[in-house]
Coordinates of C-alpha atoms and ligand atoms in Angstrom, one line a residue:
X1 CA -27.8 -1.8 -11.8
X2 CA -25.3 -3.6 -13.4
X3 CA -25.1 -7.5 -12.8
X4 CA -21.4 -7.8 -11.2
X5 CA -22.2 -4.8 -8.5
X6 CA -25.7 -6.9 -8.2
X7 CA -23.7 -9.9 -7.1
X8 CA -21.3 -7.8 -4.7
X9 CA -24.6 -6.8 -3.3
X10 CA -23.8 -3.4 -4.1
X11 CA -26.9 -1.4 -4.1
X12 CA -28.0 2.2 -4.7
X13 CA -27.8 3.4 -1.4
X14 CA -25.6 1.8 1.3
X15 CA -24.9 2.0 4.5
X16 CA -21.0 3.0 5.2
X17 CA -20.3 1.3 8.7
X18 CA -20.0 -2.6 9.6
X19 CA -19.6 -3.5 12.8
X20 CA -21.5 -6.9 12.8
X21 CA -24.3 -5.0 11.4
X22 CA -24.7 -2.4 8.8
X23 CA -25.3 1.4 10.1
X24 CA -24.4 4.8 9.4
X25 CA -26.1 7.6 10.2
X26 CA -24.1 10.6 8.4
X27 CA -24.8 12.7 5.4
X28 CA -25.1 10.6 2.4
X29 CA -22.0 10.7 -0.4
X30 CA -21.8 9.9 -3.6
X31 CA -19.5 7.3 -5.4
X32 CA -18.5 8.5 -8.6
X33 CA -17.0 6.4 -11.7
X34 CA -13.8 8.7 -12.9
X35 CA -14.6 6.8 -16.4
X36 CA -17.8 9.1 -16.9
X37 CA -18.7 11.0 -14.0
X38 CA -21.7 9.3 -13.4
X39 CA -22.8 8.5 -9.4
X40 CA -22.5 4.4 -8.8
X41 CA -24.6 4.2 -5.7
X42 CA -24.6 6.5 -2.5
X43 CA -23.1 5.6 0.5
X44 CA -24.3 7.0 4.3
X45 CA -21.1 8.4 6.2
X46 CA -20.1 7.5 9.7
X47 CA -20.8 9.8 12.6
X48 CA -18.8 10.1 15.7
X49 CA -21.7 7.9 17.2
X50 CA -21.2 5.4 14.7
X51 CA -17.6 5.2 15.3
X52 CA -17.6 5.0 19.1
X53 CA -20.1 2.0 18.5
X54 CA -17.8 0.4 15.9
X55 CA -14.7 0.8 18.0
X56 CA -16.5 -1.1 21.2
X57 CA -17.5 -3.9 18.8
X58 CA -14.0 -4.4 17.4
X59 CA -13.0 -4.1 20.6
X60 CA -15.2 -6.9 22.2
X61 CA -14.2 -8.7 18.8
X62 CA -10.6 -8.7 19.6
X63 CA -11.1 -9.6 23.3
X64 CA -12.0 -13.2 22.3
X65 CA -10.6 -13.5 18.9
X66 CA -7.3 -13.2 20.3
X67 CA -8.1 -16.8 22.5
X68 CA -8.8 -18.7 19.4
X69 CA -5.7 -20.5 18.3
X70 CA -4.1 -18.8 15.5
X71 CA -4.0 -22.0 13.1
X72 CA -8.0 -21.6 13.7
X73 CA -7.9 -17.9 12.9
X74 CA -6.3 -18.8 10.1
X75 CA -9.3 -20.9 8.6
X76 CA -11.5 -17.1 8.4
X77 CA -8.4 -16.3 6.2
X78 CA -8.3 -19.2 4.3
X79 CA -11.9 -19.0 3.6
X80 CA -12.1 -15.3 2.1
X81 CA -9.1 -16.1 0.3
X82 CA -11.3 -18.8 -2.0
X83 CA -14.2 -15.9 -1.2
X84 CA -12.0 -13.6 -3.1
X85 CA -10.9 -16.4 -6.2
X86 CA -15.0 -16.8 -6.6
X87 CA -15.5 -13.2 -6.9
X88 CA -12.1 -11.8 -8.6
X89 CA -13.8 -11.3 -11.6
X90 CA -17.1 -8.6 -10.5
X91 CA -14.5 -7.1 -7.6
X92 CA -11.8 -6.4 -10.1
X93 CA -14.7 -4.5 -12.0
X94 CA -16.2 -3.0 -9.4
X95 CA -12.1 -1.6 -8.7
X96 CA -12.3 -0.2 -12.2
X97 CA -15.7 1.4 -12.4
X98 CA -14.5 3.3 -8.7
X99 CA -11.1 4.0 -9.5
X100 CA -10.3 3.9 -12.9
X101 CA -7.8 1.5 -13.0
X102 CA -7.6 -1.1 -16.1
X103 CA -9.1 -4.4 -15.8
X104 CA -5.9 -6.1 -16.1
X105 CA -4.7 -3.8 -13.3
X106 CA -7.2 -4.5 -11.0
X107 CA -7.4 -8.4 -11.4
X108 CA -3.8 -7.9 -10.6
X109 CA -4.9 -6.2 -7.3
X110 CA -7.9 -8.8 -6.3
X111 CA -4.9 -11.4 -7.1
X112 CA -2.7 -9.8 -4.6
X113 CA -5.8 -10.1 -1.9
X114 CA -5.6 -13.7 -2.8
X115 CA -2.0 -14.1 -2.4
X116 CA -1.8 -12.5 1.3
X117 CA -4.7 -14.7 2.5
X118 CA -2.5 -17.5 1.4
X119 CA 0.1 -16.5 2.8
X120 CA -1.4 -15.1 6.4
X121 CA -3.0 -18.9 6.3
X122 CA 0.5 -20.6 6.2
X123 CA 1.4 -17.9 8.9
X124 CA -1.2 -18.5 10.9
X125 CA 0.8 -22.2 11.9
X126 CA 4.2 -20.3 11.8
X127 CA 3.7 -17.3 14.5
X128 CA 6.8 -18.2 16.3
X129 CA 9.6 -16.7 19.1
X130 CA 12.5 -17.5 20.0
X131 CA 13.8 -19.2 23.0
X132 CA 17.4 -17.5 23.9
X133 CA 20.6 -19.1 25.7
X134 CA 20.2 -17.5 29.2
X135 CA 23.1 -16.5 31.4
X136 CA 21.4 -18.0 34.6
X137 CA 22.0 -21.9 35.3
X138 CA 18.3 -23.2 35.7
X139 CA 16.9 -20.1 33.2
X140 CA 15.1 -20.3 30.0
X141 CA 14.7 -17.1 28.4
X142 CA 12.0 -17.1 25.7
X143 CA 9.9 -14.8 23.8
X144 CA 6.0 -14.9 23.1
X145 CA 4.1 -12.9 20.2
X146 CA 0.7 -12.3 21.7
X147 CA -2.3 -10.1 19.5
X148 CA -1.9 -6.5 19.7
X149 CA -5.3 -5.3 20.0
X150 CA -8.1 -3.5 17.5
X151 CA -5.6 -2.3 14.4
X152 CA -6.6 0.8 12.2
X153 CA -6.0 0.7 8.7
X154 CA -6.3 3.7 6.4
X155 CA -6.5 3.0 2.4
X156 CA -5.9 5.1 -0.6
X157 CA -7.3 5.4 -3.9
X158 CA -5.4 3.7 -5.5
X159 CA -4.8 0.4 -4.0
X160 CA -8.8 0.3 -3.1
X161 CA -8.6 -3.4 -1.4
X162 CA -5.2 -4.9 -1.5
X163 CA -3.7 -2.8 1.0
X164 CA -6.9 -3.6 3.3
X165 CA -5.5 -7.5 3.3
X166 CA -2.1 -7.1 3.6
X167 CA -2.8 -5.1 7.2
X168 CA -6.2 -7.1 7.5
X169 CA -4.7 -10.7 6.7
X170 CA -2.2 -10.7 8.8
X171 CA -4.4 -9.0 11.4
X172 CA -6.3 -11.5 11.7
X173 CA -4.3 -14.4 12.0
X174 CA -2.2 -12.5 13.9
X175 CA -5.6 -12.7 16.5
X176 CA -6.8 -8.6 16.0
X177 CA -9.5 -6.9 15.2
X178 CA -9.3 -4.4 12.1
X179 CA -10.9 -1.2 12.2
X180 CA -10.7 0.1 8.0
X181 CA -11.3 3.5 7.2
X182 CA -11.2 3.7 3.4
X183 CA -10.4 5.7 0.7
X184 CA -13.8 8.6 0.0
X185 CA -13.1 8.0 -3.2
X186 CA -13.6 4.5 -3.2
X187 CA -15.7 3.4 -0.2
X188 CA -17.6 0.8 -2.8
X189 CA -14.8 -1.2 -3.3
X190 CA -14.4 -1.4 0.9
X191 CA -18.1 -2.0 1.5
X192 CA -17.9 -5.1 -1.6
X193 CA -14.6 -6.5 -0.1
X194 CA -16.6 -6.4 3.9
X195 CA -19.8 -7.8 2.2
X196 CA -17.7 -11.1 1.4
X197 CA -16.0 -11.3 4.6
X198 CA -19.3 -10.9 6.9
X199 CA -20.6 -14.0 4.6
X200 CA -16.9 -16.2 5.0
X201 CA -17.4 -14.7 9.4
X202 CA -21.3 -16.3 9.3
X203 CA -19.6 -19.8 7.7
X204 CA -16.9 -19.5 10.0
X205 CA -18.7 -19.1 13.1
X206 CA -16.1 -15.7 13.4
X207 CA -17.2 -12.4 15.0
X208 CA -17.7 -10.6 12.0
X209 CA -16.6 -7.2 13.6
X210 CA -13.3 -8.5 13.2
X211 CA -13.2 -6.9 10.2
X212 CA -15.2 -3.7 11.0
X213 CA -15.6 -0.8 8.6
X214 CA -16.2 3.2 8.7
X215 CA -16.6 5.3 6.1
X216 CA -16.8 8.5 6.6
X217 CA -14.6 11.7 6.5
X218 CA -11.2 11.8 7.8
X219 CA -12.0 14.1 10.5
X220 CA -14.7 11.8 12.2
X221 CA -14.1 8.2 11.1
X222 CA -10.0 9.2 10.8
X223 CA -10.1 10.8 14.0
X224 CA -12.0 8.3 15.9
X225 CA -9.3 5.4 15.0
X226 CA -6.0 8.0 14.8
X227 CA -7.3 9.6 18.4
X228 CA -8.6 6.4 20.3
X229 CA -6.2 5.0 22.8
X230 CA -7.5 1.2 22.3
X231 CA -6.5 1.3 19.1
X232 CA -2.5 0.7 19.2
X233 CA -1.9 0.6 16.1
X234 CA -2.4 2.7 13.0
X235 CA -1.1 1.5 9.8
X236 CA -2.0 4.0 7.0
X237 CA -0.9 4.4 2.8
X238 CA -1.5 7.8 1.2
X239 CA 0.5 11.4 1.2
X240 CA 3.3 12.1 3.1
X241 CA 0.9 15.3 4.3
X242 CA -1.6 13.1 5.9
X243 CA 1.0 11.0 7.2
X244 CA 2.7 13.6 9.0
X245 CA -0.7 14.5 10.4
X246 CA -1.6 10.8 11.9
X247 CA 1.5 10.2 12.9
X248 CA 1.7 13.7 15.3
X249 CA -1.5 12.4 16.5
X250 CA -0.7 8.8 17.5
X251 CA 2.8 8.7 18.8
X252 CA 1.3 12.4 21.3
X253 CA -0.2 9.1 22.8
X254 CA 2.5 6.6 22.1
X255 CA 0.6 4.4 20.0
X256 CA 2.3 3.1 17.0
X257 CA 2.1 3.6 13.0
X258 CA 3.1 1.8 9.9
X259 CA 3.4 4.1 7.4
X260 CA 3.4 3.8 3.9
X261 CA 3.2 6.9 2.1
X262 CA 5.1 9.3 -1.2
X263 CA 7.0 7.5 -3.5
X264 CA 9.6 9.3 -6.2
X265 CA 10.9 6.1 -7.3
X266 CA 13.7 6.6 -9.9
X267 CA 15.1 3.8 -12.9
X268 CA 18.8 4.3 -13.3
X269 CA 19.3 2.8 -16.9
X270 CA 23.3 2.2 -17.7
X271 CA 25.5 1.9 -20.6
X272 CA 25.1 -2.1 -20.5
X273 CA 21.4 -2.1 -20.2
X274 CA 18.9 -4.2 -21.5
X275 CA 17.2 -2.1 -23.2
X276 CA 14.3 -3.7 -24.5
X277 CA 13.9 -4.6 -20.5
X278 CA 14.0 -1.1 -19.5
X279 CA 11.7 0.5 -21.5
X280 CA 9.0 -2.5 -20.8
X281 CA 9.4 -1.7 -17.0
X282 CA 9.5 2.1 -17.4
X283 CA 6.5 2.1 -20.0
X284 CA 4.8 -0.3 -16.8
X285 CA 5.9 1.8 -14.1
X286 CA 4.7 5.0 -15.6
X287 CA 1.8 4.1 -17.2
X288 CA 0.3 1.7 -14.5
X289 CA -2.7 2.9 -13.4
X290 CA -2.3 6.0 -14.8
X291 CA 0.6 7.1 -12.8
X292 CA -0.8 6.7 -9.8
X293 CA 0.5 3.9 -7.6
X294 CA 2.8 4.9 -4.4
X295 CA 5.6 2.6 -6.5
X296 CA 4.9 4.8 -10.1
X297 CA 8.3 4.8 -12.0
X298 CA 8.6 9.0 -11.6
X299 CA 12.2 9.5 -12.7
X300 CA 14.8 7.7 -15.1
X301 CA 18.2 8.2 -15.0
X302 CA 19.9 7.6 -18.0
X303 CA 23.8 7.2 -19.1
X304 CA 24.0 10.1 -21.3
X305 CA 25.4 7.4 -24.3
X306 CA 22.3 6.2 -24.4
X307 CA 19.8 9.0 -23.6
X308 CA 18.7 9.3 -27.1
X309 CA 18.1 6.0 -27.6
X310 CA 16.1 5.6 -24.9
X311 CA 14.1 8.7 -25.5
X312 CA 13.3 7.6 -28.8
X313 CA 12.2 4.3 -27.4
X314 CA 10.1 5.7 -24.8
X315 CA 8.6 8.8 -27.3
X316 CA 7.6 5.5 -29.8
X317 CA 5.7 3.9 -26.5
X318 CA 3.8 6.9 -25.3
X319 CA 2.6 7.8 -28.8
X320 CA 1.2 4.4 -29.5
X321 CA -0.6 4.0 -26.1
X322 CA -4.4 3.6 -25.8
X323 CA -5.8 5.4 -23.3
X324 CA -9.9 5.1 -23.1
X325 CA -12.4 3.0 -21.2
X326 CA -10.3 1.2 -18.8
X327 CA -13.0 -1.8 -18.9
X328 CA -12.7 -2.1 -22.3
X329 CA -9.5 -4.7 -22.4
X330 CA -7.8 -3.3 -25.2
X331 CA -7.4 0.1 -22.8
X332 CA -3.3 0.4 -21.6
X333 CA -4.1 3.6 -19.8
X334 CA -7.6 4.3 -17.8
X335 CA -8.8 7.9 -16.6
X336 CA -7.1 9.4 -13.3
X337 CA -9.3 9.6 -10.1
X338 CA -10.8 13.0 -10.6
X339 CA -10.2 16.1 -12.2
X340 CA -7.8 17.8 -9.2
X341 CA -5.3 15.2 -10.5
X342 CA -5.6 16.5 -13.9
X343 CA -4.9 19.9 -12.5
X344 CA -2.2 18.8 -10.7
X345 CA -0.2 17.7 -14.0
X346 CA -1.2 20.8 -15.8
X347 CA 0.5 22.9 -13.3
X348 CA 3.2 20.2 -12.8
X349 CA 4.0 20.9 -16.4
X350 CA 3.5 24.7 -15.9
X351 CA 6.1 24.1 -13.9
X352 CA 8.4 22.5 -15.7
X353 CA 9.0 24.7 -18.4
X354 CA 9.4 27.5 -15.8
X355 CA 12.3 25.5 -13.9
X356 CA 14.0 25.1 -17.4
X357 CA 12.7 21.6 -18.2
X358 CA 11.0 20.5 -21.7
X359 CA 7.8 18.7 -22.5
X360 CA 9.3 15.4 -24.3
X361 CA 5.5 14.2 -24.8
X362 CA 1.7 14.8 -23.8
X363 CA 0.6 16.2 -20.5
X364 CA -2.3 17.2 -22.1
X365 CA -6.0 17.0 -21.2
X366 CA -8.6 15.3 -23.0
X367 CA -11.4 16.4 -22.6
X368 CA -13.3 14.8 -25.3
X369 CA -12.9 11.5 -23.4
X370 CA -14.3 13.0 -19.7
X371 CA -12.9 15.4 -17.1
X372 CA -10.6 12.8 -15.8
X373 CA -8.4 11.8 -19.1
X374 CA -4.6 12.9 -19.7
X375 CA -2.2 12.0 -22.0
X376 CA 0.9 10.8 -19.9
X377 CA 3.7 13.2 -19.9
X378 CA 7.3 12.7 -20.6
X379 CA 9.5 15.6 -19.7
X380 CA 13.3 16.3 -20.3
X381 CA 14.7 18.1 -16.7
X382 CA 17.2 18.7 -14.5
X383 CA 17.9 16.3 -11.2
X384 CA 18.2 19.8 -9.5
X385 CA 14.7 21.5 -10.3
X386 CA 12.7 21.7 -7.4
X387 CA 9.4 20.1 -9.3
X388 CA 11.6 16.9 -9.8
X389 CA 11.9 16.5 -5.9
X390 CA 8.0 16.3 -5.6
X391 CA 5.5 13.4 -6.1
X392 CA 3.1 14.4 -8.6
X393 CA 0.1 11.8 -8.1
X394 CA -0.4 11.4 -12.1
X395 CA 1.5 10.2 -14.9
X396 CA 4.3 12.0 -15.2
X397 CA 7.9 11.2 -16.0
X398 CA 11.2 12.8 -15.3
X399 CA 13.6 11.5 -18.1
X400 CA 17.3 12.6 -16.2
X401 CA 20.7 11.6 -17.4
X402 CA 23.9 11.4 -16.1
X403 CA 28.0 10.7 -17.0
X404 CA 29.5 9.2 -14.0
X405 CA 27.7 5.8 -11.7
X406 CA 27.9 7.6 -8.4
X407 CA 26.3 10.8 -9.5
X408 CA 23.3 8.3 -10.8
X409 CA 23.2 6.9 -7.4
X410 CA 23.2 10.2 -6.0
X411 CA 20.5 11.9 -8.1
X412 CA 18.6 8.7 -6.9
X413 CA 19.1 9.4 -3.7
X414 CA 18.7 13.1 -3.5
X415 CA 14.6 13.0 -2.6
X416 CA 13.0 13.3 0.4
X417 CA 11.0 10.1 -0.6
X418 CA 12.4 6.6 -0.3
X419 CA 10.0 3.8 -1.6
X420 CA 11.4 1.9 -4.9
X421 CA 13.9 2.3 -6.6
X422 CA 15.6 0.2 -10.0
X423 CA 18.4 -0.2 -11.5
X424 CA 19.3 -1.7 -15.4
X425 CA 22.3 -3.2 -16.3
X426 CA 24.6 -6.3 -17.0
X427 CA 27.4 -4.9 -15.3
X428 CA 27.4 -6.9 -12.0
X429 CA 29.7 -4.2 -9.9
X430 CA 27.3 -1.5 -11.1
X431 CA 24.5 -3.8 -9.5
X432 CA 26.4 -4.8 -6.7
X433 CA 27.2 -0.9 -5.8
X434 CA 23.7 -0.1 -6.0
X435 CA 22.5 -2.7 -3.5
X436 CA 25.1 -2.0 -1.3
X437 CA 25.0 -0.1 2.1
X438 CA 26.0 3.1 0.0
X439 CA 23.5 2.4 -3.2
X440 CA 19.9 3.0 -3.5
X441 CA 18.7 4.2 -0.1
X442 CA 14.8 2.9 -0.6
X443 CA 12.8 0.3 0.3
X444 CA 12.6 -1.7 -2.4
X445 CA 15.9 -2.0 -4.6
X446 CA 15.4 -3.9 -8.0
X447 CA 18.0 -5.2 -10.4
X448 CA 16.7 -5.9 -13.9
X449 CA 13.0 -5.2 -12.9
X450 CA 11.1 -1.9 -12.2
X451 CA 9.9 0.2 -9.6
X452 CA 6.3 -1.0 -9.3
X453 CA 4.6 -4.4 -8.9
X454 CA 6.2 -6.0 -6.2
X455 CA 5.1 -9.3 -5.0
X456 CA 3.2 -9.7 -1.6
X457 CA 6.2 -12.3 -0.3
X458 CA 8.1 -8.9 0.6
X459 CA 8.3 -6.7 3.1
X460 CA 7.0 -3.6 1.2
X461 CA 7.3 0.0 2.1
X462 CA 10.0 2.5 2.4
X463 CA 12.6 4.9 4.0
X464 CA 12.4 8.7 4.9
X465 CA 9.4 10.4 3.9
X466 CA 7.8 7.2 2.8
X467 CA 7.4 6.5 6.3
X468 CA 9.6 3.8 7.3
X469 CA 6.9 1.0 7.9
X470 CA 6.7 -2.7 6.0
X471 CA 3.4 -4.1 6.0
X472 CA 2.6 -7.6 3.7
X473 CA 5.5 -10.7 3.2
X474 CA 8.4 -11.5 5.0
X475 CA 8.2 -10.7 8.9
X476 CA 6.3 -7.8 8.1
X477 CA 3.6 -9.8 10.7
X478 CA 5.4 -8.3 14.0
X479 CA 4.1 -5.3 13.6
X480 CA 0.5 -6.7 14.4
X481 CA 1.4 -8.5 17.8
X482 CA 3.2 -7.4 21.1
X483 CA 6.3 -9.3 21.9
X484 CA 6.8 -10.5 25.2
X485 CA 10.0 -11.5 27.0
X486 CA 9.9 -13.8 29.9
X487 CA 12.5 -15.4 31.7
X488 CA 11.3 -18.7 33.5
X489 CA 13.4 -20.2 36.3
X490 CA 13.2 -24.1 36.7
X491 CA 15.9 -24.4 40.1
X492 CA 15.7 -23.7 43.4
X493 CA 18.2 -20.6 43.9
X494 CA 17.7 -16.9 42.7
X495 CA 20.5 -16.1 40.9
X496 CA 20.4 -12.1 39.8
X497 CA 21.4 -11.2 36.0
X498 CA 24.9 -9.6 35.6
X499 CA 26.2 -11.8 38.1
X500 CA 24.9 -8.9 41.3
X501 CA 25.2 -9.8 44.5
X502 CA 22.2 -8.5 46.4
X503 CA 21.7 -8.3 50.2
X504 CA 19.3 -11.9 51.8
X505 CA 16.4 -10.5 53.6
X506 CA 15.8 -13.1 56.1
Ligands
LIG601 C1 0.6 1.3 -3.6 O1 0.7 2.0 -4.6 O2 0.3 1.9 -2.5 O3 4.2 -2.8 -5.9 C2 0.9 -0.1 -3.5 C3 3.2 -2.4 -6.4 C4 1.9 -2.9 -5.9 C5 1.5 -2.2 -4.6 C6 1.4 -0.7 -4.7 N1 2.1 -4.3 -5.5 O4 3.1 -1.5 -7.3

């Protein structure tokens, strides 16, 4: 066993639900490293009996985690923040070995754990409402955020633990119980990351089935949070598919989602650009773990003065990247999750030679590496071909161009998805225009920086198929409490809002 899943106290076999303590009575699965197939430890899956005990632990969690005052809650947060700055290192190689994802990368994501655990502790003394003007003399009219009850969070992939603690975090100041179902393809990244919270909960004095876990398939451990009615919330990131298929299930019982889900994010790159600038972001936003982050630059959209140029810059980038071990540091580009993701860019590219596009550059399998290596492809298409529209979960990159500004913003616009979206350029108007109310129509809308790596101080999501939920910075925070409106009357009449009269009855 290697010495950094030793000191996550990852072992061979592990139990896949947390609840306070560790159980799971399911079939056993395996975690497999995309790097070279081979099985890191197995993991016993959650049965519906699991989750039914799980959810009444969380629930009896939240019942008196929600009394203790939030700047107190915020301690727990505070505390698996430094948990998390001790540990980055073995985590962020633990991320790689279950997801592929270069060491730099994944650092990067243990780093944006830490960040949100700093920020949900300054939160935690900022939960505030406002107190309104009132239109009755003697009336205050105020509003309270109280907790919301035991959350459900649903993780990809990709994002193994940082989504977790931008719901989870918050959550928890916020005075909730979280109930994670995560990714099956990384369920030893969620069981590491609940490992160092039950220790911070035992220092704390905190109920550790606060931050309760199931693994298990999406039709038991998935259905038990998506189908319960004391869970009122379900925030989950991964395909528009599944999102469609939660969301039908929660709002039949009016409970509430927060959806993050398909990106198509799209560079527009203009006559004035940068272009040293551009190509660093788009090289970032394509490559970046291997294509495969909701935010993944998928499309560029180019002034067609300076499409060859840019092409020749971006053709001199993909040839001279190193793709390999993604724990050796010298690595750019790791493997994808598993080979159905290498299939799904060979038939992307099947694809787009039959819709009339080119292969610019690779899209190619390499086998002698292991099942789960590709060469990142850069194709020359049309805005209008129908594979352009689609989010292929690999790396592969649309190169578009265009003659007049609105048509770029257009072609932008003209996907069903709506995460992130850039733009390069020194004209200010052009910048201007694309921020504007009639510009980019996504969630994220960058000027001089690309489509992926946002910071946590954001609200971050997107708009139409992306799902329309914010989760992390900002006041992304209300989603985890119930407001309440109460109006308080200090004098000794009853006067009636909008002025009615009403009949006395003495
Ligand atoms: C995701 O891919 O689901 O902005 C999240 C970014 C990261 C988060 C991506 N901070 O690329």
């Amino acid at each position: 066993m290697l010495t950094f899943l030793h000191s996550l106290g990852i072992e061979g076999h592990h139990a896949g639900v947390f609840d306070g303590t560790w159980h799971g009575s399911g079939p056993e699965v395996a975690s497999v490293s995309p790097i070279d197939g081979r099985v890191i430890a197995r993991i016993q899956q959650a049965t519906a009996g699991d989750c039914k005990e799980a959810l009444a632990r969380a629930q009896e969690a939240f019942q008196a985690w929600r009394e203790v005052p939030a700047p107190v809650r915020g301690k727990t947060v505070r505390r698996i923040g430094n948990a998390l700055r001790a540990a980055k290192e073995d985590l962020a190689r633990l991320i790689t070995l279950e997801t592929g994802k270069i060491l730099a990368e994944a650092e990067g994501e243990v780093q944006e754990m830490i960040d949100i655990c700093d920020f949900a502790t300054g939160l935690s003394r900022q939960l505030h409402g406002l107190t309104i003007a009132s239109e009755r003399p003697a009336h205050r009219l105020m509003e309270q955020w109280h907790p919301l009850g035991p959350i459900g969070v649903i993780t990809a992939f990709n994002f193994p633990t940082a989504v977790w603690s931008w719901n989870a975090a918050l959550a928890a100041v916020c005075g909730d119980a979280v109930l994670w179902k995560p990714s099956h393809r990384a369920p030893l990244c969620a069981i590491a990351t609940t490992r160092l919270v039950e220790r911070v909960c035992k220092g704390t004095g905190a109920n550790p089935a606060i931050f309760t876990l199931l693994c298990g398939s999406g039709d038991i451990a998935g259905d038990a949070i998506v189908k319960d009615p004391r869970v009122p919330l379900v925030s989950a990131t991964g395909s528009c598919t599944m999102g469609r298929r939660i969301a039908a299930t929660v709002h039949a019982r009016l409970g509430r989602t927060l959806l993050e889900l398909g990106g198509n994010n799209a560079v527009i790159v203009t006559p004035t650009a940068d272009l040293d600038l551009a190509v660093r972001a788009i090289f970032f936003g394509a490559i970046g773990t291997a294509g495969q982050r909701c935010t993944t630059t998928r499309r560029v959209i180019v002034h067609e003065s300076i499409e060859t140029a840019l092409r020749e810059r971006l053709l001199k980038a993909y040839s001279s990247l190193r793709i390999g071990n993604p724990l050796d540091r010298s690595t750019v580009m790791g493997p994808v999750i598993h080979p159905d993701a290498v299939a799904a860019l060979m038939q992307a590219k099947r694809r787009i030679i039959d819709e009339g596009g080119e292969i610019l550059h690779g899209g190619e399998s390499l086998p002698l590496l292991g099942p789960c290596y590709v060469s990142p492809c850069l194709a020359r298409s049309h805005p209008d071909m129908p594979v352009v529209r689609e989010e292929v979960f690999a790396p592969l990159l649309h190169l578009l161009s265009y003659r007049d500004f609105e048509d770029a913003i257009a072609c932008q616009n003209a996907v069903p998805q709506g995460l992130s979206s850039a733009i390069f350029t020194n004209d200010f108007r052009e910048a201007e225009r694309f921020l504007s109310a009639r510009g980019s129509d996504c969630g994220i809308a960058n000027v001089n920086a690309g489509t992926s790596g946002a910071e946590i101080g954001g609200a971050f999501g997107g708009e139409k198929d992306t799902g329309g939920g914010r989760e992390s910075g900002s006041d992304a925070w209300k989603n985890y409490m119930r407001r309440q409106t109460s109006t308080l009357n200090h004098g000794t009449t009853l006067p009636l809002a909008q002025g009615i009269q009403f009949g006395d009855p003495s």
